[in-house]
Coordinates of C-alpha atoms in Angstrom, one line a residue:
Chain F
X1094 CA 91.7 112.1 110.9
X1095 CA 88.0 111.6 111.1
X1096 CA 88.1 108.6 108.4
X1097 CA 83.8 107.9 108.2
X1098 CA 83.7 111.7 107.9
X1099 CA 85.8 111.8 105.5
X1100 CA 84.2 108.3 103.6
X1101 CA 81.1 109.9 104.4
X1102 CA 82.0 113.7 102.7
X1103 CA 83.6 112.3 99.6
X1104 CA 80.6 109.7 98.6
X1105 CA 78.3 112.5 99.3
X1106 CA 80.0 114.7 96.3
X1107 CA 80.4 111.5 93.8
X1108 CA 77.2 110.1 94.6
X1109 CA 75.6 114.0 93.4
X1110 CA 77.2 112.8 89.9
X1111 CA 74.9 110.9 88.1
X1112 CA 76.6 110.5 84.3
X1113 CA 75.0 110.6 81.0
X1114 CA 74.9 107.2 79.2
X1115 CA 78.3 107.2 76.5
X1116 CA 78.8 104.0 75.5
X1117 CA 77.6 104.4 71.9
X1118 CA 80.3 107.0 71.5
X1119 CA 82.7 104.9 73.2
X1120 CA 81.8 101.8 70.8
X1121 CA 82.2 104.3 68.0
X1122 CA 85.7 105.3 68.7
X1123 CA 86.5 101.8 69.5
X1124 CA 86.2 100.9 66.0
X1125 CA 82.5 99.5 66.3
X1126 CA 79.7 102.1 65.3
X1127 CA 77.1 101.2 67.7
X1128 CA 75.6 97.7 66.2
X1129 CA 72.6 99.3 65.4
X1130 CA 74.4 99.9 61.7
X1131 CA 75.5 96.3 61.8
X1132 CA 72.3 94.2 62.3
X1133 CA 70.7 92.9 58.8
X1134 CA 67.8 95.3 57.9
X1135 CA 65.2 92.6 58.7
X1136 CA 66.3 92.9 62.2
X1137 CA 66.7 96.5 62.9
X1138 CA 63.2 96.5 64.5
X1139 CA 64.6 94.5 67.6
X1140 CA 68.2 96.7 67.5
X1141 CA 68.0 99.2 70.0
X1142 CA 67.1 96.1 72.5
X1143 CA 69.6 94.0 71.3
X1144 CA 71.9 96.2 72.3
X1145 CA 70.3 97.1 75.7
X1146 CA 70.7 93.7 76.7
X1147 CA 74.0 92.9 75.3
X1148 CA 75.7 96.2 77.6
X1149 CA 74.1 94.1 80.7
X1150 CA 75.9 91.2 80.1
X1151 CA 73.7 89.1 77.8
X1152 CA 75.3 86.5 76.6
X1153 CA 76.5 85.6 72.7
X1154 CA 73.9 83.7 71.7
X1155 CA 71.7 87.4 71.8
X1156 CA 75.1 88.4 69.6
X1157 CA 73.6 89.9 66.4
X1158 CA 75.7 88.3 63.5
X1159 CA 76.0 90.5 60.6
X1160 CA 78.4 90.9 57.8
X1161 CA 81.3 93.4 58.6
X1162 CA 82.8 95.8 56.7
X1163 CA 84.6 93.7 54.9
X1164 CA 82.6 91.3 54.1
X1165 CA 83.9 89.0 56.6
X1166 CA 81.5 88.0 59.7
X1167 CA 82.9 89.5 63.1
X1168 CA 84.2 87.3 65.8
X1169 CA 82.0 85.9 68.3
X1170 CA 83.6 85.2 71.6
X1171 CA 82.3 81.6 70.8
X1172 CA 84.0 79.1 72.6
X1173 CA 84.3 76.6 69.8
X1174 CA 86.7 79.6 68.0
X1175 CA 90.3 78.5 67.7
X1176 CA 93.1 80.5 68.9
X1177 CA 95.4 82.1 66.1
X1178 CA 98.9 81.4 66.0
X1179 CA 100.8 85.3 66.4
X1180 CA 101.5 85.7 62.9
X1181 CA 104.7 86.7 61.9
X1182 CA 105.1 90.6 63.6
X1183 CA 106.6 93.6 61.0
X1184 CA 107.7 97.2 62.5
X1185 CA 105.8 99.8 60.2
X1186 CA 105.6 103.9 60.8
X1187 CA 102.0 104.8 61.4
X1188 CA 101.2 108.6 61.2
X1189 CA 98.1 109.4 63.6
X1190 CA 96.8 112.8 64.5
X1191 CA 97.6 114.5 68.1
X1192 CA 97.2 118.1 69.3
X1193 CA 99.5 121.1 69.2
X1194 CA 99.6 124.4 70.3
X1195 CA 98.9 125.2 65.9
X1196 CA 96.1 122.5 65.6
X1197 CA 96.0 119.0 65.0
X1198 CA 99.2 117.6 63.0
X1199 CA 100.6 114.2 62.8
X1200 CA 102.6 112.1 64.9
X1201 CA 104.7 109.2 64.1
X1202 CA 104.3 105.7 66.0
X1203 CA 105.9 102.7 65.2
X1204 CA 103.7 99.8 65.4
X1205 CA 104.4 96.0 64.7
X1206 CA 101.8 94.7 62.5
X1207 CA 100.9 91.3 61.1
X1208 CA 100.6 90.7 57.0
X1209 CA 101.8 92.9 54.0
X1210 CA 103.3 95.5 55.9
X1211 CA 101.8 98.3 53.6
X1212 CA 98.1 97.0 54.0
X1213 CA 98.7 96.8 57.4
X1214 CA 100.3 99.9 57.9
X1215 CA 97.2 102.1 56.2
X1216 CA 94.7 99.8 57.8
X1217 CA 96.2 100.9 61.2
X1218 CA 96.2 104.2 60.0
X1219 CA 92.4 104.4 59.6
X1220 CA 92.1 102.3 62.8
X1221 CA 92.1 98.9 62.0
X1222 CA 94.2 95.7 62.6
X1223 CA 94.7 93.2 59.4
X1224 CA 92.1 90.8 61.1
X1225 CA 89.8 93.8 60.5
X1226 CA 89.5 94.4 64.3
X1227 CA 89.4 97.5 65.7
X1228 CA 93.4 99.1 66.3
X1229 CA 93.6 102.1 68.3
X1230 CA 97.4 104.2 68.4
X1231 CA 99.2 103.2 71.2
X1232 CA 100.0 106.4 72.3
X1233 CA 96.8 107.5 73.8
X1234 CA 97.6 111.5 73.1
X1235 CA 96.9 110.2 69.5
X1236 CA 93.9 109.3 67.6
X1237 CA 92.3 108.4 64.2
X1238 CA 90.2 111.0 62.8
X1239 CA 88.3 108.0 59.6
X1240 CA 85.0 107.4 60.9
X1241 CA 84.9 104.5 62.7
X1242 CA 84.3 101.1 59.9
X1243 CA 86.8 102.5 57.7
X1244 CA 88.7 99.7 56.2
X1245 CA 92.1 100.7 53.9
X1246 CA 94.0 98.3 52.2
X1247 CA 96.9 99.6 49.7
X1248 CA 99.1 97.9 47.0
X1249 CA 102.1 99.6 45.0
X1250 CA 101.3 99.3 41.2
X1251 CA 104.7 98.8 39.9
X1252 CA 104.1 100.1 36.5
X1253 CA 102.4 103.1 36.9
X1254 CA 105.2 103.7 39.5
X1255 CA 102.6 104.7 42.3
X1256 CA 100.9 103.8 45.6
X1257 CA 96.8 102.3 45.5
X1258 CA 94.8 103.0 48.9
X1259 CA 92.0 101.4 48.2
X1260 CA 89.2 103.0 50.9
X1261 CA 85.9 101.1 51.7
X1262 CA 83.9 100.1 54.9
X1263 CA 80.5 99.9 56.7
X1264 CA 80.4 103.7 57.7
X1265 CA 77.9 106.4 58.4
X1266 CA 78.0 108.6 55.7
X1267 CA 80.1 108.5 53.0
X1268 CA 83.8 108.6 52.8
X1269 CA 83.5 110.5 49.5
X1270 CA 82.2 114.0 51.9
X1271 CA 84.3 115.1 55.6
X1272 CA 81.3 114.3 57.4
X1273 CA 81.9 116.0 60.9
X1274 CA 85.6 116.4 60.3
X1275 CA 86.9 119.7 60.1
X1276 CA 88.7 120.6 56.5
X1277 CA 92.1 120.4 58.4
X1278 CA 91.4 117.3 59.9
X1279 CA 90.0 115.6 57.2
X1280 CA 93.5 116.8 55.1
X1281 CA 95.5 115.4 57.8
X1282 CA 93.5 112.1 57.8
X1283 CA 94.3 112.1 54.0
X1284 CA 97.9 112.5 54.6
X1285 CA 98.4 109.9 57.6
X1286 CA 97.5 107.4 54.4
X1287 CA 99.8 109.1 52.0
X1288 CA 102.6 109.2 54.6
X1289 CA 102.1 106.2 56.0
X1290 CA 101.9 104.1 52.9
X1291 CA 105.1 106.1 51.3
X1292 CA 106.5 104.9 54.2
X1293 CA 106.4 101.4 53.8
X1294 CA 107.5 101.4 50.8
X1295 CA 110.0 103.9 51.7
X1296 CA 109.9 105.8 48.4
X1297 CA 107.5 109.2 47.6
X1298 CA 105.2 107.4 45.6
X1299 CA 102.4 109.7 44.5
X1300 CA 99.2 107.6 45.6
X1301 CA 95.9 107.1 44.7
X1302 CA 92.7 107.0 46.1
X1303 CA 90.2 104.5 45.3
X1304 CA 86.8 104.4 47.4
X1305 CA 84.7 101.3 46.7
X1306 CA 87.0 100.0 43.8
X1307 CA 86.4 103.4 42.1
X1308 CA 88.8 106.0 41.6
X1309 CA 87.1 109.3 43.3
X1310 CA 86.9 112.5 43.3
X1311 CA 87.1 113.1 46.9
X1312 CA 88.2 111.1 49.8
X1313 CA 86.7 113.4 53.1
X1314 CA 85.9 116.4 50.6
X1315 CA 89.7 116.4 49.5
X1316 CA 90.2 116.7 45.9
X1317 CA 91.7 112.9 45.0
X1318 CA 91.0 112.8 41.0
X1319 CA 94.9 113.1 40.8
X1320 CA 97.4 111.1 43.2
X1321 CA 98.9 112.9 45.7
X1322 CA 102.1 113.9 47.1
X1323 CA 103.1 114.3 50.4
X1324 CA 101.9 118.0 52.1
X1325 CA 104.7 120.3 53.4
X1326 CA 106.4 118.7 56.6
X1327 CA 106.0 122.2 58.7
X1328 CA 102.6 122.0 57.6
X1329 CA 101.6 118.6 58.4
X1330 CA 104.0 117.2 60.9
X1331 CA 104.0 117.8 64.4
X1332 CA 107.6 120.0 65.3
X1333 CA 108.8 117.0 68.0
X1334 CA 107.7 113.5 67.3
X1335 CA 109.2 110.7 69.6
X1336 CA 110.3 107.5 68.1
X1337 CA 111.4 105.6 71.2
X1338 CA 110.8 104.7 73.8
X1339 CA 107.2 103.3 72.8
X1340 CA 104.3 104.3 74.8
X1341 CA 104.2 101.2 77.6
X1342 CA 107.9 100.4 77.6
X1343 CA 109.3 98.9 80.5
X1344 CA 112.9 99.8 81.2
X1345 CA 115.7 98.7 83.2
X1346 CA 117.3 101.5 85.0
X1347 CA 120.9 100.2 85.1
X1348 CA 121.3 101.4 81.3
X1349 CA 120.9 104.7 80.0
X1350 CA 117.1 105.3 78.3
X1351 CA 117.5 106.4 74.9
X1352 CA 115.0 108.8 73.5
X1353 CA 114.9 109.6 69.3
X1354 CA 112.9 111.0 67.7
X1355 CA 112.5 114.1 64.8
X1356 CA 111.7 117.4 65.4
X1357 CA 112.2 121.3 64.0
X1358 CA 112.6 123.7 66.5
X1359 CA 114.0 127.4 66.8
X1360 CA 118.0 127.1 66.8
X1361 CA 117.3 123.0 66.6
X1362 CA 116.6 123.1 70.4
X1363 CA 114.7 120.1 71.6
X1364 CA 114.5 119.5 75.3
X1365 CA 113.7 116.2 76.5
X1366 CA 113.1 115.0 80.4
X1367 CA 111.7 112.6 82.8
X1368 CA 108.5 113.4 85.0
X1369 CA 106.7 111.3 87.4
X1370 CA 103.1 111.0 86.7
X1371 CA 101.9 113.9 88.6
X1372 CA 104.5 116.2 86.7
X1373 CA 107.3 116.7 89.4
X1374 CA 110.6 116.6 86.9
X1375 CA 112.7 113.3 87.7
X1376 CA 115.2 113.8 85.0
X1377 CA 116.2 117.6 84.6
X1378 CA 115.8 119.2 81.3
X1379 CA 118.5 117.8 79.1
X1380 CA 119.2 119.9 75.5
X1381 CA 119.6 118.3 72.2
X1382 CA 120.1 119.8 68.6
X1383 CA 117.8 119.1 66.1
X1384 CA 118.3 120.8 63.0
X1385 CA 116.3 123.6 62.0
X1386 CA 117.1 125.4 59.0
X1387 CA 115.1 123.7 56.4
X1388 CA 111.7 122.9 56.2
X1389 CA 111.5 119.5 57.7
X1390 CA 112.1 117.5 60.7
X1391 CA 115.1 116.5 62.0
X1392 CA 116.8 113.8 63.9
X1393 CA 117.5 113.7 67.7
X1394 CA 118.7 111.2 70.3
X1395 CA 119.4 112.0 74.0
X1396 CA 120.5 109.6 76.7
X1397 CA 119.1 110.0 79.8
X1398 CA 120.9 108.2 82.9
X1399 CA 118.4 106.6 85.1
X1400 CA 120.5 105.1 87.9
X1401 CA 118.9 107.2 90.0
X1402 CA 115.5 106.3 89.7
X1403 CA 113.3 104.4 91.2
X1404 CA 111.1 102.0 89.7
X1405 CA 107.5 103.2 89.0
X1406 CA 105.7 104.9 86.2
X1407 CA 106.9 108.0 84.2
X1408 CA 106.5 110.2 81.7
X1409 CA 109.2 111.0 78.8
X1410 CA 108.5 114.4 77.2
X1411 CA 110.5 116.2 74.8
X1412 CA 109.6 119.7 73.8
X1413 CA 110.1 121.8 71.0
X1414 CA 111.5 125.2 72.2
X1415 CA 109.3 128.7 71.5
X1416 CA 111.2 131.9 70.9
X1417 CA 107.7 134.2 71.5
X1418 CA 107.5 133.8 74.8
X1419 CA 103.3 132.4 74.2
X1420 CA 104.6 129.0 75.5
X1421 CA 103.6 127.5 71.9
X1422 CA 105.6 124.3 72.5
X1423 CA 104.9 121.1 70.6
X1424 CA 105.4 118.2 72.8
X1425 CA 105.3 114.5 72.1
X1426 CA 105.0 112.1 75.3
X1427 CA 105.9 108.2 76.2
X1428 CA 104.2 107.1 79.2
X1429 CA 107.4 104.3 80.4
X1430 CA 107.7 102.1 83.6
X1431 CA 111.1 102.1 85.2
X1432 CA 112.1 98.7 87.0
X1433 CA 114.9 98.0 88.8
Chain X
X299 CA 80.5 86.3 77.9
X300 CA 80.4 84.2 81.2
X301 CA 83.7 83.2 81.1
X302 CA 86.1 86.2 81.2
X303 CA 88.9 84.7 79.8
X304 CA 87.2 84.1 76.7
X305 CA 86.2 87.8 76.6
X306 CA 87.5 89.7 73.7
X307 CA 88.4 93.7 73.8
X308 CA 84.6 94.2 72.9
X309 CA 83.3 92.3 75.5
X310 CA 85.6 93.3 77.6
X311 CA 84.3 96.6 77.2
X312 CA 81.1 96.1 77.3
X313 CA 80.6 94.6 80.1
X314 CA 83.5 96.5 82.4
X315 CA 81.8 99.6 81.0
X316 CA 78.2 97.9 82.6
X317 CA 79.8 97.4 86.3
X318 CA 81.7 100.7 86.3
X319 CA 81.2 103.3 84.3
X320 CA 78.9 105.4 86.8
X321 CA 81.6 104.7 89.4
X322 CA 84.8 105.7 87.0
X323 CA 83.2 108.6 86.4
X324 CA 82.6 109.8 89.7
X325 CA 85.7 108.9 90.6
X326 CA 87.0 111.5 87.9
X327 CA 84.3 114.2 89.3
X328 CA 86.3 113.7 92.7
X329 CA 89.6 114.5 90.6
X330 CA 88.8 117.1 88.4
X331 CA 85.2 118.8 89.8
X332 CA 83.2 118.5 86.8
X333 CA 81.2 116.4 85.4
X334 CA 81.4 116.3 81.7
X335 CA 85.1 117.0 81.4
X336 CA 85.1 113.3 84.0
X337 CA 82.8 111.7 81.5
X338 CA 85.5 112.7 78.8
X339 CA 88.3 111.6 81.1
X340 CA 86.3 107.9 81.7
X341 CA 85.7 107.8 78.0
X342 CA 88.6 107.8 76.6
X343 CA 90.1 105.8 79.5
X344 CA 87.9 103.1 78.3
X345 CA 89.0 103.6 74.4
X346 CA 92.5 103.4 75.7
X347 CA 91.1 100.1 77.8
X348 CA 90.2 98.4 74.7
X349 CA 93.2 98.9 72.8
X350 CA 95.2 97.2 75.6
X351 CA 92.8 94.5 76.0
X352 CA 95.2 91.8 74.4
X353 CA 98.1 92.8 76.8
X354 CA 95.5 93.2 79.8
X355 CA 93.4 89.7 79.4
X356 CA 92.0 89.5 82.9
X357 CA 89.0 92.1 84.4
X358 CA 90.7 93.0 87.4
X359 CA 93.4 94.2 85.9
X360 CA 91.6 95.9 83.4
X361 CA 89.7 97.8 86.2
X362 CA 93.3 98.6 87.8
X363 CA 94.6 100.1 84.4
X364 CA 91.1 102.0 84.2
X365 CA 91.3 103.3 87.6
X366 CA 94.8 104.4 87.0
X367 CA 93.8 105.7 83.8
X368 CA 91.3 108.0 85.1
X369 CA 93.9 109.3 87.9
X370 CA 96.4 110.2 85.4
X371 CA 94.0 111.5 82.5
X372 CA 91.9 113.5 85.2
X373 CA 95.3 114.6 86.1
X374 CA 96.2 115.9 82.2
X375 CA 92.7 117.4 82.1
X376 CA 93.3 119.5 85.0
X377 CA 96.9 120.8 83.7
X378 CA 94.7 121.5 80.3
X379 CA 92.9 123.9 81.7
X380 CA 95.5 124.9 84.6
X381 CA 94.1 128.4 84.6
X382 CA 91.2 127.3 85.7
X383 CA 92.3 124.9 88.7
X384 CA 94.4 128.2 89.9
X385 CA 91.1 130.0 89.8
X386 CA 89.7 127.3 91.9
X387 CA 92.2 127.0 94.4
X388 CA 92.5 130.9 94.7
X389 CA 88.6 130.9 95.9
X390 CA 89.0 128.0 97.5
X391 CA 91.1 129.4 99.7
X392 CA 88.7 131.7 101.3
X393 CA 86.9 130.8 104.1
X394 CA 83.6 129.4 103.4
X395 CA 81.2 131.2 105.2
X396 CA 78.5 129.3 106.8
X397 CA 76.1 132.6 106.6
X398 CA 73.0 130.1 106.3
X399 CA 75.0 127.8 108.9
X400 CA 75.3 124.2 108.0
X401 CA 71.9 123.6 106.5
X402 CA 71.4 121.9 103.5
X403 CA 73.4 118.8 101.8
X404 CA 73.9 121.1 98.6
X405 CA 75.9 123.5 100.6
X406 CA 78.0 121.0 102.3
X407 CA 78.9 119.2 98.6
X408 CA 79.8 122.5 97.4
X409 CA 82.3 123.2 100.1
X410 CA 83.9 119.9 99.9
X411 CA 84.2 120.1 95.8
X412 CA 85.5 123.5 96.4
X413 CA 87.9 122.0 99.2
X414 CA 88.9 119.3 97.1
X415 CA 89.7 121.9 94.1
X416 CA 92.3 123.7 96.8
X417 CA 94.2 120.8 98.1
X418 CA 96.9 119.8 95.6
X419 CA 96.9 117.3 92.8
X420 CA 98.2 114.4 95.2
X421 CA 96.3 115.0 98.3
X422 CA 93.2 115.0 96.3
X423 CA 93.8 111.8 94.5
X424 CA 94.7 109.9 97.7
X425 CA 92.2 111.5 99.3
X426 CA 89.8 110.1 96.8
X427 CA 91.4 106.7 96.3
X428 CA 91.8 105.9 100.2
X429 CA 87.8 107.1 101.0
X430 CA 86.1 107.0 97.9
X431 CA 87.3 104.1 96.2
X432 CA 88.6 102.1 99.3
X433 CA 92.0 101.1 98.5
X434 CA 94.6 99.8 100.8
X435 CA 97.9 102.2 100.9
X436 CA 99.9 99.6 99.5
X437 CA 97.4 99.8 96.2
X438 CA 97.6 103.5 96.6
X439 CA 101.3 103.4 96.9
X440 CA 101.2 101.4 93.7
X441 CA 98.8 103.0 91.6
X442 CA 100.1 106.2 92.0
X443 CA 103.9 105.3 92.0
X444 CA 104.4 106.7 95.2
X445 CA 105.9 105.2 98.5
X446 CA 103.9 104.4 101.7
X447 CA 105.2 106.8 103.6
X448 CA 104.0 109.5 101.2
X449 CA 100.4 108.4 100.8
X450 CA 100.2 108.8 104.6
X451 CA 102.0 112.2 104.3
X452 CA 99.5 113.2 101.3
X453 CA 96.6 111.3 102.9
X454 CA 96.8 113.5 106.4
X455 CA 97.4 116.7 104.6
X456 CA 95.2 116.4 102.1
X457 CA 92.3 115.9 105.3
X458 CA 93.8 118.9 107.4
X459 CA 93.3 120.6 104.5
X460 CA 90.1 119.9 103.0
X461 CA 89.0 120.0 106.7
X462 CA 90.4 123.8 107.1
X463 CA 88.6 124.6 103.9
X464 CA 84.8 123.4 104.8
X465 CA 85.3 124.8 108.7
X466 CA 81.6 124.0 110.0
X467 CA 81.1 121.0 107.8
X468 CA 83.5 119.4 109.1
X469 CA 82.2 118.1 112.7
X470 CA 78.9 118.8 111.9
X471 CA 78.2 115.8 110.4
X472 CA 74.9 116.8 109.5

């Protein structure tokens, strides 16, 4: 093998590849519209080199300091700043949008979250932890479609027997209109809140919208002068949705992994295996029944035995089956790491 | 800023995305052969970076998880649109004919992009990770979940292949 050849070859190719500048869009999706929307108006003159020098390292002192969305003042990496105890952790159901084979639909994903659970649970549904830091799914197949700065708090108003999501934040544009989102996605992003927060408080509360303290009209272009109820599940839901394992898991591979989650698939078949990261099946295809008949998702749970595998990184899929033959499966992933 | 352990998943961010962004993404141009669907692939490979940050804490292993991240998510990207790797690999198969002989540097890129596109998914990323990025075996072992012995196998492969498919390039060294 002709290593400087090939060292030689292969630098050649990547150093032809000169990419385009994305951090602004990476920023956005992190939660953090570029800080050009951030800085008070009397200093958006300097912005665009504020934030030139600040992706080269500068340090926090050239940190703009600006109210956030909230009204609270972001953290500064400042060294004075003490470290928070770990509040006390609650499990809550988070709907986030993924892709299938019919268009976006929603995916489950448990999350442990700090504070009322049901604030929690809508503020990590529009992206956001309770500290109003930027929370992305864990699952990285899924994603939030609110523009980035949404911030979502809810409360349950006992005596009108229904849920309050009250919307606000430092975005571009106006929550009121969908913005960029499609009129699907923007519906879906409606109803991750509506599911997410009936799900807390484990009851199908109808639930209103308020944006800004207000009640609106629209949330995303969707008609919110009513509450809402949950959409159709079929219509909404993604067919397989995977409960556990949770994306990241370690497990041990002296006991059997077990994989739940819901699903609706023709005849209630649900397949669920192991793959290696580069897709060569581990774990042959193992059959569960899900129900089917009824417009809804079901419950699954498979064991699969991993006594014969080796520690290292894989990938759990189940898999919805397709009786057309177009290969229209709906699949929901867990990226786990076996050890020994 | 100076002190990474006081960096938080912004920071973090920022400045990993400063030191290797240009690098990540040709890295992912190695892997999946072009160059928007790598800056898509590096992209949300840093999103999915900054959602970790609290479990990753430390800059080197940040880089690690983004390294591994770009492998596996160029990997996904290339299954997305598997149609068109089998395209790829079906004219990359042919023989490259060096009508114009060895000439130019443009020519030579092209057949080892289309070379790459032929060998299979694991050749080509420890091709790419032992001569592009550097690592050790043992780091390619681990990265890729793999054993020693097969990043040798897919390492000498993957260069009798890539080797078959530029013919002239190959000694030319031009």
């Amino acid at each position: 093998m002709n290593e400087p050849l090939l060292r030689e070859l292969l630098n050649e190719v990547a150093d032809d590849v000169e990419p385009t500048d994305r951090l602004d869009a990476i920023r956005a999706r992190t939660g953090r519209s570029s800080r050009r929307y951030w800085i008070p108006a009397g200093a958006a003159l300097v912005a665009a080199s504020v934030v030139g020098a600040f992706a080269l390292g500068g340090g926090p002192s050239e940190r703009p300091e600006a109210p956030g969305p909230a009204g609270t003042t972001i953290a500064s990496p400042s060294p004075s700043r003490p470290t928070p105890l770990p509040p006390e952790l609650r499990a809550v159901a988070v709907y986030y949008v993924g892709d299938t084979p019919d268009g976006p639909r929603l995916y489950r994903e448990f999350r442990r979250v700090a504070g009322d659970p049901l604030t929690a649970a809508v503020a990590a549904a529009v992206g956001r932890a309770s500290d109003d830091r930027p929370l992305a799914p864990l699952d990285p197949d899924y994603s939030v479609p609110w523009p980035p700065g949404t911030s979502a708090s809810a409360r349950v108003v006992a005596d009108q027997e229904l849920i309050e999501v009250s919307l606000s934040g430092d975005v571009e544009g106006s929550l009121r209109d969908r913005g960029p989102l499609s009129a699907e996605e923007a519906g879906l992003a409606v109803e991750q809140l509506v599911r997410t927060a009936q799900g807390v408080v484990q009851e199908r509360l109808p639930v209103r919208f308020l944006l800004y303290e207000q009640i609106t009209d629209h949330v995303l272009g969707v008609p919110t002068s009513e509450p809402l109820a949950q959409g159709p599940d079929l219509d909404v839901l993604a067919r397989v949705s995977l409960g556990s394992p949770s994306e990241g898991q370690v497990v041990d591979n002296d006991e059997p992994l077990t994989v739940s989650g819901a699903g609706n698939s023709f005849e209630g078949n649900i397949v669920t295996w192991l793959e290696r990261p580069d897709g060569s099946e581990v774990i042959g295809q193992t059959p569960t029944i899900a129900g089917w008949l009824g417009d809804r998702l079901f419950p699954f749970e498979v064991d699969l035995d991993l006594t014969e595998v080796s520690r290292g990184d894989y990938v759990v899929l189940s898999r919805t089956d397709d009786p057309s033959g177009e290969d229209r499966f709906h699949v929901d992933t867990r990226a786990i790491t076996v050890v020994d | 800023m100076t002190d990474p352990e006081r960096w938080d998943a912004d920071g973090a961010l920022e400045t990993l995305y400063a030191a290797h962004w240009r690098s990540l993404v040709r890295l992912a141009a190695l892997l999946v052969h072009d160059t928007g669907t790598a800056e898509e692939v590096v992209q949300d490979a840093f999103v999915a970076m900054h959602g970790r940050w609290g479990r990753l804490r430390d800059p080197d292993r940040a880089l690690a998880y983004l390294r591994q991240a770009v492998v596996n998510r160029s990997r996904s990207a290339l299954r997305h649109r598997g149609v068109v790797a089998r395209h790829a690999r079906a004219e990359a198969g042919r023989p490259v004919v060096g009508s114009e002989g060895p000439a130019t540097g443009v020519a030579r890129r092209d057949a080892v992009r289309q070379g790459l596109a032929g060998l299979t998914e694991r050749q080509r990323e420890v091709l790419v990770l032992r001569y592009y990025l550097d690592l050790s075996e043992a780091e390619i072992a681990d990265a890729l979940g793999i054993s020693r012995g097969a990043v040798k196998s897919h390492a000498s492969r993957g260069a009798a292949g890539l080797r078959e498919a530029i013919g002239d390039w190959w000694e030319d060294g031009s």
